[in-house]
Amino acid sequence: DSGVTQTPKHLITATGQRVTLRCSPRSGDLSVYWYQQSLDQGLQFLIQYYNGEERAKGNILERFSAQQFPDLHSELNLSSLELGDSALYFCASSVLGSLNTGELFFGEGSRLTVL
Amino acid sequence: GDSVTQMEGPVTLSEEAFLTINCTYTATGYPSLFWYVQYPGEGLQLLLKATKADDKGSNKGFEATYRKETTSFHLEKGSVQVSDSAVYFCALSLGLTGGGNKLTFGTGTQLKVEL
C-alpha cells in the first residue's frame, strides 16, 4: 500500500460526458502528479501541483483540468469525453518539489472506459 | 525533448534465468534515472534509482548502473523468480533544474517468468 488513494477505481461513461477523478496523497506529501496510461501512448505525464499551485504541465488536453485543494487532495476533471480518453489514470505524490532525490508514490489508478 | 527508450516485450524467461532489460535515454541536462515496477492490478512502485553517473542502484536482487558515456541504465538480475513477473518502466527526471519535476517514462517492458 503506497498510501496514495484514488477514487473511483473503475468508471464507465459515455462520449460527451464529464467525470472527476479524485486523489488523496500520502500524509505529508505536498506534490501531486497525474499520469495517463494507455496501450498506445504508454505513461504520459499530465500535470503536477505543489502545495496548491500548478508546478509543471505535460501533455494535458484543454478538455482536462486539475486542481489541488488546501487539504492537498487533488481532482482531475475530464470533460467532453471521447473514446480515446479511455485509459488508466494514475495519481502520484511526493514530498519534494524536485525528483532528483525523491520518489514518486503511485496510487492504484482509476480506470476510465468511455463508450 | 527528453525521452527514454526501452526494449520491447514481452520478455519470457525460465525461473533462475539471467535478466537484462535495456534502457537508454536522451536528456538535455543531467537526469536522475529510475526503474519502476508495476505488478498486475497495482500502481507503479520504485524499484531502484541512481542520481549521478557511475552510480549503481540496487534492490531485491535487481541492479542498474548509470552509464553517462552510453546514456544507458540497463536493469539486470542474476536469477529471476516467478514473483518478478511484472511490467518494468525506466524513467528519468531532470528535477527543478530541468524545467519541471515530472518523470519521463519509457513504454515499459513486460516480464513473464515461467517455472
mmCIF file with all atom_site columns, C-alpha atoms in Angstrom:
data_model
loop_
_atom_site.group_PDB
_atom_site.id
_atom_site.type_symbol
_atom_site.label_atom_id
_atom_site.label_alt_id
_atom_site.label_comp_id
_atom_site.label_asym_id
_atom_site.label_entity_id
_atom_site.label_seq_id
_atom_site.pdbx_PDB_ins_code
_atom_site.Cartn_x
_atom_site.Cartn_y
_atom_site.Cartn_z
_atom_site.occupancy
_atom_site.B_iso_or_equiv
_atom_site.pdbx_formal_charge
_atom_site.auth_seq_id
_atom_site.auth_comp_id
_atom_site.auth_asym_id
_atom_site.auth_atom_id
_atom_site.pdbx_PDB_model_num
ATOM 1   C CA . ASP A 1 1   ? 0.000   0.000   0.000   1.00 0.00 ? 1   ASP A CA 1
ATOM 2   C CA . SER A 1 2   ? 1.609   3.235   -1.211  1.00 0.00 ? 2   SER A CA 1
ATOM 3   C CA . GLY A 1 3   ? -0.599  5.484   0.908   1.00 0.00 ? 3   GLY A CA 1
ATOM 4   C CA . VAL A 1 4   ? -1.997  7.251   -2.165  1.00 0.00 ? 4   VAL A CA 1
ATOM 5   C CA . THR A 1 5   ? -5.755  6.789   -2.551  1.00 0.00 ? 5   THR A CA 1
ATOM 6   C CA . GLN A 1 6   ? -7.602  7.181   -5.819  1.00 0.00 ? 6   GLN A CA 1
ATOM 7   C CA . THR A 1 7   ? -11.343 7.077   -6.410  1.00 0.00 ? 7   THR A CA 1
ATOM 8   C CA . PRO A 1 8   ? -13.196 5.715   -8.214  1.00 0.00 ? 8   PRO A CA 1
ATOM 9   C CA . LYS A 1 9   ? -11.272 2.584   -9.173  1.00 0.00 ? 9   LYS A CA 1
ATOM 10  C CA . HIS A 1 10  ? -13.441 1.994   -12.221 1.00 0.00 ? 10  HIS A CA 1
ATOM 11  C CA . LEU A 1 11  ? -15.669 4.348   -14.180 1.00 0.00 ? 11  LEU A CA 1
ATOM 12  C CA . ILE A 1 12  ? -17.739 3.719   -17.290 1.00 0.00 ? 12  ILE A CA 1
ATOM 13  C CA . THR A 1 13  ? -19.336 6.647   -19.058 1.00 0.00 ? 13  THR A CA 1
ATOM 14  C CA . ALA A 1 14  ? -20.457 7.835   -22.471 1.00 0.00 ? 14  ALA A CA 1
ATOM 15  C CA . THR A 1 15  ? -18.890 10.137  -25.021 1.00 0.00 ? 15  THR A CA 1
ATOM 16  C CA . GLY A 1 16  ? -19.511 13.808  -24.354 1.00 0.00 ? 16  GLY A CA 1
ATOM 17  C CA . GLN A 1 17  ? -19.818 13.327  -20.605 1.00 0.00 ? 17  GLN A CA 1
ATOM 18  C CA . ARG A 1 18  ? -17.720 14.802  -17.804 1.00 0.00 ? 18  ARG A CA 1
ATOM 19  C CA . VAL A 1 19  ? -16.044 12.928  -14.948 1.00 0.00 ? 19  VAL A CA 1
ATOM 20  C CA . THR A 1 20  ? -13.974 13.816  -11.908 1.00 0.00 ? 20  THR A CA 1
ATOM 21  C CA . LEU A 1 21  ? -11.181 11.645  -10.574 1.00 0.00 ? 21  LEU A CA 1
ATOM 22  C CA . ARG A 1 22  ? -10.030 12.165  -7.030  1.00 0.00 ? 22  ARG A CA 1
ATOM 23  C CA . CYS A 1 23  ? -6.662  11.623  -5.394  1.00 0.00 ? 23  CYS A CA 1
ATOM 24  C CA . SER A 1 24  ? -5.558  11.784  -1.766  1.00 0.00 ? 24  SER A CA 1
ATOM 25  C CA . PRO A 1 25  ? -1.781  11.907  -1.479  1.00 0.00 ? 25  PRO A CA 1
ATOM 26  C CA . ARG A 1 26  ? 0.303   10.269  1.215   1.00 0.00 ? 26  ARG A CA 1
ATOM 27  C CA . SER A 1 27  ? 0.202   12.045  4.533   1.00 0.00 ? 27  SER A CA 1
ATOM 28  C CA . GLY A 1 28  ? 2.747   14.860  4.437   1.00 0.00 ? 28  GLY A CA 1
ATOM 29  C CA . ASP A 1 29  ? 3.287   14.825  0.679   1.00 0.00 ? 29  ASP A CA 1
ATOM 30  C CA . LEU A 1 30  ? 2.905   18.250  -0.905  1.00 0.00 ? 30  LEU A CA 1
ATOM 31  C CA . SER A 1 31  ? 3.237   17.348  -4.587  1.00 0.00 ? 31  SER A CA 1
ATOM 32  C CA . VAL A 1 32  ? 0.616   15.566  -6.637  1.00 0.00 ? 32  VAL A CA 1
ATOM 33  C CA . TYR A 1 33  ? 1.169   14.309  -10.179 1.00 0.00 ? 33  TYR A CA 1
ATOM 34  C CA . TRP A 1 34  ? -1.329  12.968  -12.696 1.00 0.00 ? 34  TRP A CA 1
ATOM 35  C CA . TYR A 1 35  ? -0.391  10.451  -15.370 1.00 0.00 ? 35  TYR A CA 1
ATOM 36  C CA . GLN A 1 36  ? -2.394  8.789   -18.116 1.00 0.00 ? 36  GLN A CA 1
ATOM 37  C CA . GLN A 1 37  ? -1.568  5.202   -19.096 1.00 0.00 ? 37  GLN A CA 1
ATOM 38  C CA . SER A 1 38  ? -2.953  3.913   -22.364 1.00 0.00 ? 38  SER A CA 1
ATOM 39  C CA . LEU A 1 39  ? -1.948  0.988   -24.545 1.00 0.00 ? 39  LEU A CA 1
ATOM 40  C CA . ASP A 1 40  ? -0.870  3.115   -27.497 1.00 0.00 ? 40  ASP A CA 1
ATOM 41  C CA . GLN A 1 41  ? 0.772   6.036   -25.686 1.00 0.00 ? 41  GLN A CA 1
ATOM 42  C CA . GLY A 1 42  ? 2.282   4.423   -22.601 1.00 0.00 ? 42  GLY A CA 1
ATOM 43  C CA . LEU A 1 43  ? 2.601   6.535   -19.457 1.00 0.00 ? 43  LEU A CA 1
ATOM 44  C CA . GLN A 1 44  ? 2.091   10.216  -20.204 1.00 0.00 ? 44  GLN A CA 1
ATOM 45  C CA . PHE A 1 45  ? 2.631   12.981  -17.667 1.00 0.00 ? 45  PHE A CA 1
ATOM 46  C CA . LEU A 1 46  ? -0.355  15.289  -17.468 1.00 0.00 ? 46  LEU A CA 1
ATOM 47  C CA . ILE A 1 47  ? 0.187   17.820  -14.697 1.00 0.00 ? 47  ILE A CA 1
ATOM 48  C CA . GLN A 1 48  ? 1.793   18.447  -11.311 1.00 0.00 ? 48  GLN A CA 1
ATOM 49  C CA . TYR A 1 49  ? 0.674   20.514  -8.345  1.00 0.00 ? 49  TYR A CA 1
ATOM 50  C CA . TYR A 1 50  ? 2.792   21.543  -5.400  1.00 0.00 ? 50  TYR A CA 1
ATOM 51  C CA . ASN A 1 51  ? 1.100   22.819  -2.250  1.00 0.00 ? 51  ASN A CA 1
ATOM 52  C CA . GLY A 1 52  ? -1.904  24.021  -4.202  1.00 0.00 ? 52  GLY A CA 1
ATOM 53  C CA . GLU A 1 53  ? -0.113  25.610  -7.137  1.00 0.00 ? 53  GLU A CA 1
ATOM 54  C CA . GLU A 1 54  ? 0.442   24.243  -10.621 1.00 0.00 ? 54  GLU A CA 1
ATOM 55  C CA . ARG A 1 55  ? 4.137   23.389  -10.980 1.00 0.00 ? 55  ARG A CA 1
ATOM 56  C CA . ALA A 1 56  ? 4.538   21.569  -14.273 1.00 0.00 ? 56  ALA A CA 1
ATOM 57  C CA . LYS A 1 57  ? 2.355   20.787  -17.223 1.00 0.00 ? 57  LYS A CA 1
ATOM 58  C CA . GLY A 1 58  ? 2.689   17.955  -19.702 1.00 0.00 ? 58  GLY A CA 1
ATOM 59  C CA . ASN A 1 59  ? 0.515   16.576  -22.458 1.00 0.00 ? 59  ASN A CA 1
ATOM 60  C CA . ILE A 1 60  ? -2.762  17.592  -20.880 1.00 0.00 ? 60  ILE A CA 1
ATOM 61  C CA . LEU A 1 61  ? -5.647  18.333  -23.229 1.00 0.00 ? 61  LEU A CA 1
ATOM 62  C CA . GLU A 1 62  ? -7.607  21.568  -22.910 1.00 0.00 ? 62  GLU A CA 1
ATOM 63  C CA . ARG A 1 63  ? -10.686 19.458  -22.117 1.00 0.00 ? 63  ARG A CA 1
ATOM 64  C CA . PHE A 1 64  ? -8.900  18.277  -18.982 1.00 0.00 ? 64  PHE A CA 1
ATOM 65  C CA . SER A 1 65  ? -8.239  20.339  -15.887 1.00 0.00 ? 65  SER A CA 1
ATOM 66  C CA . ALA A 1 66  ? -6.963  19.693  -12.406 1.00 0.00 ? 66  ALA A CA 1
ATOM 67  C CA . GLN A 1 67  ? -6.620  21.383  -9.073  1.00 0.00 ? 67  GLN A CA 1
ATOM 68  C CA . GLN A 1 68  ? -5.151  20.771  -5.650  1.00 0.00 ? 68  GLN A CA 1
ATOM 69  C CA . PHE A 1 69  ? -7.165  21.827  -2.637  1.00 0.00 ? 69  PHE A CA 1
ATOM 70  C CA . PRO A 1 70  ? -5.956  23.275  0.701   1.00 0.00 ? 70  PRO A CA 1
ATOM 71  C CA . ASP A 1 71  ? -6.140  19.815  2.289   1.00 0.00 ? 71  ASP A CA 1
ATOM 72  C CA . LEU A 1 72  ? -3.765  18.705  -0.521  1.00 0.00 ? 72  LEU A CA 1
ATOM 73  C CA . HIS A 1 73  ? -6.142  16.293  -2.217  1.00 0.00 ? 73  HIS A CA 1
ATOM 74  C CA . SER A 1 74  ? -6.394  16.733  -5.964  1.00 0.00 ? 74  SER A CA 1
ATOM 75  C CA . GLU A 1 75  ? -9.062  16.302  -8.597  1.00 0.00 ? 75  GLU A CA 1
ATOM 76  C CA . LEU A 1 76  ? -8.672  15.686  -12.308 1.00 0.00 ? 76  LEU A CA 1
ATOM 77  C CA . ASN A 1 77  ? -11.651 16.807  -14.366 1.00 0.00 ? 77  ASN A CA 1
ATOM 78  C CA . LEU A 1 78  ? -12.170 15.291  -17.800 1.00 0.00 ? 78  LEU A CA 1
ATOM 79  C CA . SER A 1 79  ? -14.873 16.826  -19.985 1.00 0.00 ? 79  SER A CA 1
ATOM 80  C CA . SER A 1 80  ? -16.383 16.291  -23.447 1.00 0.00 ? 80  SER A CA 1
ATOM 81  C CA . LEU A 1 81  ? -15.079 12.768  -23.217 1.00 0.00 ? 81  LEU A CA 1
ATOM 82  C CA . GLU A 1 82  ? -14.020 10.899  -26.336 1.00 0.00 ? 82  GLU A CA 1
ATOM 83  C CA . LEU A 1 83  ? -13.424 7.210   -26.925 1.00 0.00 ? 83  LEU A CA 1
ATOM 84  C CA . GLY A 1 84  ? -9.678  7.867   -26.956 1.00 0.00 ? 84  GLY A CA 1
ATOM 85  C CA . ASP A 1 85  ? -9.774  9.126   -23.387 1.00 0.00 ? 85  ASP A CA 1
ATOM 86  C CA . SER A 1 86  ? -10.306 5.577   -22.181 1.00 0.00 ? 86  SER A CA 1
ATOM 87  C CA . ALA A 1 87  ? -7.227  4.845   -20.093 1.00 0.00 ? 87  ALA A CA 1
ATOM 88  C CA . LEU A 1 88  ? -5.852  4.216   -16.640 1.00 0.00 ? 88  LEU A CA 1
ATOM 89  C CA . TYR A 1 89  ? -5.273  7.498   -14.800 1.00 0.00 ? 89  TYR A CA 1
ATOM 90  C CA . PHE A 1 90  ? -2.666  7.432   -12.078 1.00 0.00 ? 90  PHE A CA 1
ATOM 91  C CA . CYS A 1 91  ? -2.067  9.878   -9.308  1.00 0.00 ? 91  CYS A CA 1
ATOM 92  C CA . ALA A 1 92  ? 1.282   10.020  -7.566  1.00 0.00 ? 92  ALA A CA 1
ATOM 93  C CA . SER A 1 93  ? 2.639   12.075  -4.710  1.00 0.00 ? 93  SER A CA 1
ATOM 94  C CA . SER A 1 94  ? 5.988   13.081  -3.293  1.00 0.00 ? 94  SER A CA 1
ATOM 95  C CA . VAL A 1 95  ? 7.326   15.269  -0.522  1.00 0.00 ? 95  VAL A CA 1
ATOM 96  C CA . LEU A 1 96  ? 9.819   17.233  -2.532  1.00 0.00 ? 96  LEU A CA 1
ATOM 97  C CA . GLY A 1 97  ? 9.235   19.509  -5.493  1.00 0.00 ? 97  GLY A CA 1
ATOM 98  C CA . SER A 1 98  ? 12.381  18.140  -7.067  1.00 0.00 ? 98  SER A CA 1
ATOM 99  C CA . LEU A 1 99  ? 12.619  14.471  -8.070  1.00 0.00 ? 99  LEU A CA 1
ATOM 100 C CA . ASN A 1 100 ? 16.380  14.362  -8.084  1.00 0.00 ? 100 ASN A CA 1
ATOM 101 C CA . THR A 1 101 ? 16.447  12.688  -4.701  1.00 0.00 ? 101 THR A CA 1
ATOM 102 C CA . GLY A 1 102 ? 12.790  11.968  -4.199  1.00 0.00 ? 102 GLY A CA 1
ATOM 103 C CA . GLU A 1 103 ? 10.487  9.153   -5.123  1.00 0.00 ? 103 GLU A CA 1
ATOM 104 C CA . LEU A 1 104 ? 7.002   9.143   -6.562  1.00 0.00 ? 104 LEU A CA 1
ATOM 105 C CA . PHE A 1 105 ? 4.371   7.074   -4.751  1.00 0.00 ? 105 PHE A CA 1
ATOM 106 C CA . PHE A 1 106 ? 1.631   5.917   -7.082  1.00 0.00 ? 106 PHE A CA 1
ATOM 107 C CA . GLY A 1 107 ? -1.976  5.107   -6.385  1.00 0.00 ? 107 GLY A CA 1
ATOM 108 C CA . GLU A 1 108 ? -3.646  2.060   -7.911  1.00 0.00 ? 108 GLU A CA 1
ATOM 109 C CA . GLY A 1 109 ? -5.225  4.125   -10.639 1.00 0.00 ? 109 GLY A CA 1
ATOM 110 C CA . SER A 1 110 ? -8.700  4.961   -11.893 1.00 0.00 ? 110 SER A CA 1
ATOM 111 C CA . ARG A 1 111 ? -9.712  3.015   -14.969 1.00 0.00 ? 111 ARG A CA 1
ATOM 112 C CA . LEU A 1 112 ? -11.913 5.116   -17.235 1.00 0.00 ? 112 LEU A CA 1
ATOM 113 C CA . THR A 1 113 ? -13.895 3.495   -20.024 1.00 0.00 ? 113 THR A CA 1
ATOM 114 C CA . VAL A 1 114 ? -15.684 5.776   -22.474 1.00 0.00 ? 114 VAL A CA 1
ATOM 115 C CA . LEU A 1 115 ? -18.361 4.053   -24.562 1.00 0.00 ? 115 LEU A CA 1
ATOM 116 C CA . GLY B 2 1   ? 12.989  16.647  -25.904 1.00 0.00 ? 1   GLY B CA 1
ATOM 117 C CA . ASP B 2 2   ? 13.789  14.254  -23.114 1.00 0.00 ? 2   ASP B CA 1
ATOM 118 C CA . SER B 2 3   ? 12.964  10.640  -23.795 1.00 0.00 ? 3   SER B CA 1
ATOM 119 C CA . VAL B 2 4   ? 13.513  7.085   -22.621 1.00 0.00 ? 4   VAL B CA 1
ATOM 120 C CA . THR B 2 5   ? 13.754  4.047   -24.879 1.00 0.00 ? 5   THR B CA 1
ATOM 121 C CA . GLN B 2 6   ? 13.252  0.548   -23.551 1.00 0.00 ? 6   GLN B CA 1
ATOM 122 C CA . MET B 2 7   ? 13.477  -2.825  -25.212 1.00 0.00 ? 7   MET B CA 1
ATOM 123 C CA . GLU B 2 8   ? 10.115  -4.116  -26.282 1.00 0.00 ? 8   GLU B CA 1
ATOM 124 C CA . GLY B 2 9   ? 8.495   -7.018  -24.563 1.00 0.00 ? 9   GLY B CA 1
ATOM 125 C CA . PRO B 2 10  ? 7.176   -9.318  -23.557 1.00 0.00 ? 10  PRO B CA 1
ATOM 126 C CA . VAL B 2 11  ? 10.317  -10.953 -22.253 1.00 0.00 ? 11  VAL B CA 1
ATOM 127 C CA . THR B 2 12  ? 9.713   -14.573 -21.254 1.00 0.00 ? 12  THR B CA 1
ATOM 128 C CA . LEU B 2 13  ? 12.270  -16.344 -19.071 1.00 0.00 ? 13  LEU B CA 1
ATOM 129 C CA . SER B 2 14  ? 12.521  -19.528 -17.090 1.00 0.00 ? 14  SER B CA 1
ATOM 130 C CA . GLU B 2 15  ? 12.908  -19.281 -13.350 1.00 0.00 ? 15  GLU B CA 1
ATOM 131 C CA . GLU B 2 16  ? 16.543  -18.699 -12.259 1.00 0.00 ? 16  GLU B CA 1
ATOM 132 C CA . ALA B 2 17  ? 17.494  -17.256 -15.665 1.00 0.00 ? 17  ALA B CA 1
ATOM 133 C CA . PHE B 2 18  ? 19.525  -14.055 -16.016 1.00 0.00 ? 18  PHE B CA 1
ATOM 134 C CA . LEU B 2 19  ? 17.572  -10.922 -16.829 1.00 0.00 ? 19  LEU B CA 1
ATOM 135 C CA . THR B 2 20  ? 18.608  -7.843  -18.747 1.00 0.00 ? 20  THR B CA 1
ATOM 136 C CA . ILE B 2 21  ? 16.176  -5.114  -19.783 1.00 0.00 ? 21  ILE B CA 1
ATOM 137 C CA . ASN B 2 22  ? 17.832  -2.420  -21.855 1.00 0.00 ? 22  ASN B CA 1
ATOM 138 C CA . CYS B 2 23  ? 17.136  1.266   -21.295 1.00 0.00 ? 23  CYS B CA 1
ATOM 139 C CA . THR B 2 24  ? 18.705  4.280   -22.994 1.00 0.00 ? 24  THR B CA 1
ATOM 140 C CA . TYR B 2 25  ? 17.855  7.911   -22.546 1.00 0.00 ? 25  TYR B CA 1
ATOM 141 C CA . THR B 2 26  ? 18.094  11.301  -24.188 1.00 0.00 ? 26  THR B CA 1
ATOM 142 C CA . ALA B 2 27  ? 18.201  14.350  -21.961 1.00 0.00 ? 27  ALA B CA 1
ATOM 143 C CA . THR B 2 28  ? 19.341  17.947  -22.222 1.00 0.00 ? 28  THR B CA 1
ATOM 144 C CA . GLY B 2 29  ? 20.725  18.075  -18.689 1.00 0.00 ? 29  GLY B CA 1
ATOM 145 C CA . TYR B 2 30  ? 21.949  15.638  -16.053 1.00 0.00 ? 30  TYR B CA 1
ATOM 146 C CA . PRO B 2 31  ? 18.989  13.450  -15.180 1.00 0.00 ? 31  PRO B CA 1
ATOM 147 C CA . SER B 2 32  ? 18.311  11.138  -12.310 1.00 0.00 ? 32  SER B CA 1
ATOM 148 C CA . LEU B 2 33  ? 17.374  7.667   -13.521 1.00 0.00 ? 33  LEU B CA 1
ATOM 149 C CA . PHE B 2 34  ? 14.810  5.269   -12.122 1.00 0.00 ? 34  PHE B CA 1
ATOM 150 C CA . TRP B 2 35  ? 13.345  1.823   -12.586 1.00 0.00 ? 35  TRP B CA 1
ATOM 151 C CA . TYR B 2 36  ? 9.734   1.392   -11.544 1.00 0.00 ? 36  TYR B CA 1
ATOM 152 C CA . VAL B 2 37  ? 7.810   -1.882  -11.443 1.00 0.00 ? 37  VAL B CA 1
ATOM 153 C CA . GLN B 2 38  ? 4.083   -2.431  -11.931 1.00 0.00 ? 38  GLN B CA 1
ATOM 154 C CA . TYR B 2 39  ? 2.605   -5.696  -10.691 1.00 0.00 ? 39  TYR B CA 1
ATOM 155 C CA . PRO B 2 40  ? -0.745  -6.790  -12.141 1.00 0.00 ? 40  PRO B CA 1
ATOM 156 C CA . GLY B 2 41  ? -3.604  -4.620  -10.916 1.00 0.00 ? 41  GLY B CA 1
ATOM 157 C CA . GLU B 2 42  ? -1.343  -2.290  -8.954  1.00 0.00 ? 42  GLU B CA 1
ATOM 158 C CA . GLY B 2 43  ? 0.220   1.118   -9.308  1.00 0.00 ? 43  GLY B CA 1
ATOM 159 C CA . LEU B 2 44  ? 3.874   1.697   -10.082 1.00 0.00 ? 44  LEU B CA 1
ATOM 160 C CA . GLN B 2 45  ? 6.418   1.394   -7.314  1.00 0.00 ? 45  GLN B CA 1
ATOM 161 C CA . LEU B 2 46  ? 10.038  2.447   -7.237  1.00 0.00 ? 46  LEU B CA 1
ATOM 162 C CA . LEU B 2 47  ? 12.457  -0.437  -7.707  1.00 0.00 ? 47  LEU B CA 1
ATOM 163 C CA . LEU B 2 48  ? 15.770  1.427   -7.747  1.00 0.00 ? 48  LEU B CA 1
ATOM 164 C CA . LYS B 2 49  ? 17.336  4.726   -8.696  1.00 0.00 ? 49  LYS B CA 1
ATOM 165 C CA . ALA B 2 50  ? 20.652  6.448   -9.473  1.00 0.00 ? 50  ALA B CA 1
ATOM 166 C CA . THR B 2 51  ? 21.220  10.172  -9.316  1.00 0.00 ? 51  THR B CA 1
ATOM 167 C CA . LYS B 2 52  ? 24.605  10.627  -10.992 1.00 0.00 ? 52  LYS B CA 1
ATOM 168 C CA . ALA B 2 53  ? 26.961  8.999   -13.456 1.00 0.00 ? 53  ALA B CA 1
ATOM 169 C CA . ASP B 2 54  ? 28.527  5.670   -12.395 1.00 0.00 ? 54  ASP B CA 1
ATOM 170 C CA . ASP B 2 55  ? 26.068  5.277   -9.505  1.00 0.00 ? 55  ASP B CA 1
ATOM 171 C CA . LYS B 2 56  ? 24.647  1.779   -9.126  1.00 0.00 ? 56  LYS B CA 1
ATOM 172 C CA . GLY B 2 57  ? 21.109  1.381   -7.869  1.00 0.00 ? 57  GLY B CA 1
ATOM 173 C CA . SER B 2 58  ? 20.122  -1.947  -6.357  1.00 0.00 ? 58  SER B CA 1
ATOM 174 C CA . ASN B 2 59  ? 17.119  -3.508  -4.670  1.00 0.00 ? 59  ASN B CA 1
ATOM 175 C CA . LYS B 2 60  ? 15.625  -7.009  -4.293  1.00 0.00 ? 60  LYS B CA 1
ATOM 176 C CA . GLY B 2 61  ? 18.451  -8.531  -6.356  1.00 0.00 ? 61  GLY B CA 1
ATOM 177 C CA . PHE B 2 62  ? 17.969  -6.069  -9.231  1.00 0.00 ? 62  PHE B CA 1
ATOM 178 C CA . GLU B 2 63  ? 20.779  -3.727  -10.265 1.00 0.00 ? 63  GLU B CA 1
ATOM 179 C CA . ALA B 2 64  ? 21.293  -0.913  -12.758 1.00 0.00 ? 64  ALA B CA 1
ATOM 180 C CA . THR B 2 65  ? 24.315  1.311   -13.359 1.00 0.00 ? 65  THR B CA 1
ATOM 181 C CA . TYR B 2 66  ? 24.078  4.901   -14.621 1.00 0.00 ? 66  TYR B CA 1
ATOM 182 C CA . ARG B 2 67  ? 26.317  4.999   -17.704 1.00 0.00 ? 67  ARG B CA 1
ATOM 183 C CA . LYS B 2 68  ? 26.699  8.553   -18.939 1.00 0.00 ? 68  LYS B CA 1
ATOM 184 C CA . GLU B 2 69  ? 29.020  7.622   -21.817 1.00 0.00 ? 69  GLU B CA 1
ATOM 185 C CA . THR B 2 70  ? 26.434  5.296   -23.339 1.00 0.00 ? 70  THR B CA 1
ATOM 186 C CA . THR B 2 71  ? 23.378  7.130   -21.916 1.00 0.00 ? 71  THR B CA 1
ATOM 187 C CA . SER B 2 72  ? 22.118  3.831   -20.564 1.00 0.00 ? 72  SER B CA 1
ATOM 188 C CA . PHE B 2 73  ? 20.592  2.393   -17.393 1.00 0.00 ? 73  PHE B CA 1
ATOM 189 C CA . HIS B 2 74  ? 20.098  -1.312  -18.082 1.00 0.00 ? 74  HIS B CA 1
ATOM 190 C CA . LEU B 2 75  ? 18.255  -3.393  -15.487 1.00 0.00 ? 75  LEU B CA 1
ATOM 191 C CA . GLU B 2 76  ? 19.773  -6.749  -14.514 1.00 0.00 ? 76  GLU B CA 1
ATOM 192 C CA . LYS B 2 77  ? 19.005  -9.593  -12.152 1.00 0.00 ? 77  LYS B CA 1
ATOM 193 C CA . GLY B 2 78  ? 21.064  -12.715 -11.801 1.00 0.00 ? 78  GLY B CA 1
ATOM 194 C CA . SER B 2 79  ? 18.258  -15.180 -11.087 1.00 0.00 ? 79  SER B CA 1
ATOM 195 C CA . VAL B 2 80  ? 14.615  -14.278 -11.704 1.00 0.00 ? 80  VAL B CA 1
ATOM 196 C CA . GLN B 2 81  ? 11.650  -15.747 -9.864  1.00 0.00 ? 81  GLN B CA 1
ATOM 197 C CA . VAL B 2 82  ? 8.041   -16.221 -10.902 1.00 0.00 ? 82  VAL B CA 1
ATOM 198 C CA . SER B 2 83  ? 7.165   -13.426 -8.483  1.00 0.00 ? 83  SER B CA 1
ATOM 199 C CA . ASP B 2 84  ? 9.234   -10.989 -10.613 1.00 0.00 ? 84  ASP B CA 1
ATOM 200 C CA . SER B 2 85  ? 6.635   -11.192 -13.385 1.00 0.00 ? 85  SER B CA 1
ATOM 201 C CA . ALA B 2 86  ? 5.531   -7.595  -13.900 1.00 0.00 ? 86  ALA B CA 1
ATOM 202 C CA . VAL B 2 87  ? 5.950   -4.596  -16.175 1.00 0.00 ? 87  VAL B CA 1
ATOM 203 C CA . TYR B 2 88  ? 9.188   -2.670  -15.708 1.00 0.00 ? 88  TYR B CA 1
ATOM 204 C CA . PHE B 2 89  ? 9.476   1.026   -16.550 1.00 0.00 ? 89  PHE B CA 1
ATOM 205 C CA . CYS B 2 90  ? 12.655  3.008   -16.991 1.00 0.00 ? 90  CYS B CA 1
ATOM 206 C CA . ALA B 2 91  ? 12.298  6.726   -16.248 1.00 0.00 ? 91  ALA B CA 1
ATOM 207 C CA . LEU B 2 92  ? 14.272  9.919   -15.968 1.00 0.00 ? 92  LEU B CA 1
ATOM 208 C CA . SER B 2 93  ? 13.837  13.202  -14.177 1.00 0.00 ? 93  SER B CA 1
ATOM 209 C CA . LEU B 2 94  ? 15.619  16.490  -14.529 1.00 0.00 ? 94  LEU B CA 1
ATOM 210 C CA . GLY B 2 95  ? 14.108  17.828  -11.315 1.00 0.00 ? 95  GLY B CA 1
ATOM 211 C CA . LEU B 2 96  ? 13.949  21.509  -10.609 1.00 0.00 ? 96  LEU B CA 1
ATOM 212 C CA . THR B 2 97  ? 16.979  22.235  -12.746 1.00 0.00 ? 97  THR B CA 1
ATOM 213 C CA . GLY B 2 98  ? 15.399  20.957  -15.907 1.00 0.00 ? 98  GLY B CA 1
ATOM 214 C CA . GLY B 2 99  ? 12.153  22.784  -16.380 1.00 0.00 ? 99  GLY B CA 1
ATOM 215 C CA . GLY B 2 100 ? 9.814   20.715  -14.296 1.00 0.00 ? 100 GLY B CA 1
ATOM 216 C CA . ASN B 2 101 ? 9.635   17.917  -11.805 1.00 0.00 ? 101 ASN B CA 1
ATOM 217 C CA . LYS B 2 102 ? 7.986   15.291  -13.917 1.00 0.00 ? 102 LYS B CA 1
ATOM 218 C CA . LEU B 2 103 ? 9.175   11.768  -14.573 1.00 0.00 ? 103 LEU B CA 1
ATOM 219 C CA . THR B 2 104 ? 9.514   10.799  -18.233 1.00 0.00 ? 104 THR B CA 1
ATOM 220 C CA . PHE B 2 105 ? 8.810   7.102   -18.641 1.00 0.00 ? 105 PHE B CA 1
ATOM 221 C CA . GLY B 2 106 ? 9.732   4.546   -21.229 1.00 0.00 ? 106 GLY B CA 1
ATOM 222 C CA . THR B 2 107 ? 6.989   2.410   -22.735 1.00 0.00 ? 107 THR B CA 1
ATOM 223 C CA . GLY B 2 108 ? 7.500   -0.406  -20.255 1.00 0.00 ? 108 GLY B CA 1
ATOM 224 C CA . THR B 2 109 ? 8.746   -3.967  -20.703 1.00 0.00 ? 109 THR B CA 1
ATOM 225 C CA . GLN B 2 110 ? 6.578   -6.859  -19.631 1.00 0.00 ? 110 GLN B CA 1
ATOM 226 C CA . LEU B 2 111 ? 8.473   -9.709  -17.987 1.00 0.00 ? 111 LEU B CA 1
ATOM 227 C CA . LYS B 2 112 ? 6.982   -13.181 -17.682 1.00 0.00 ? 112 LYS B CA 1
ATOM 228 C CA . VAL B 2 113 ? 8.841   -15.759 -15.637 1.00 0.00 ? 113 VAL B CA 1
ATOM 229 C CA . GLU B 2 114 ? 7.797   -19.389 -16.009 1.00 0.00 ? 114 GLU B CA 1
ATOM 230 C CA . LEU B 2 115 ? 8.587   -22.441 -13.918 1.00 0.00 ? 115 LEU B CA 1
#
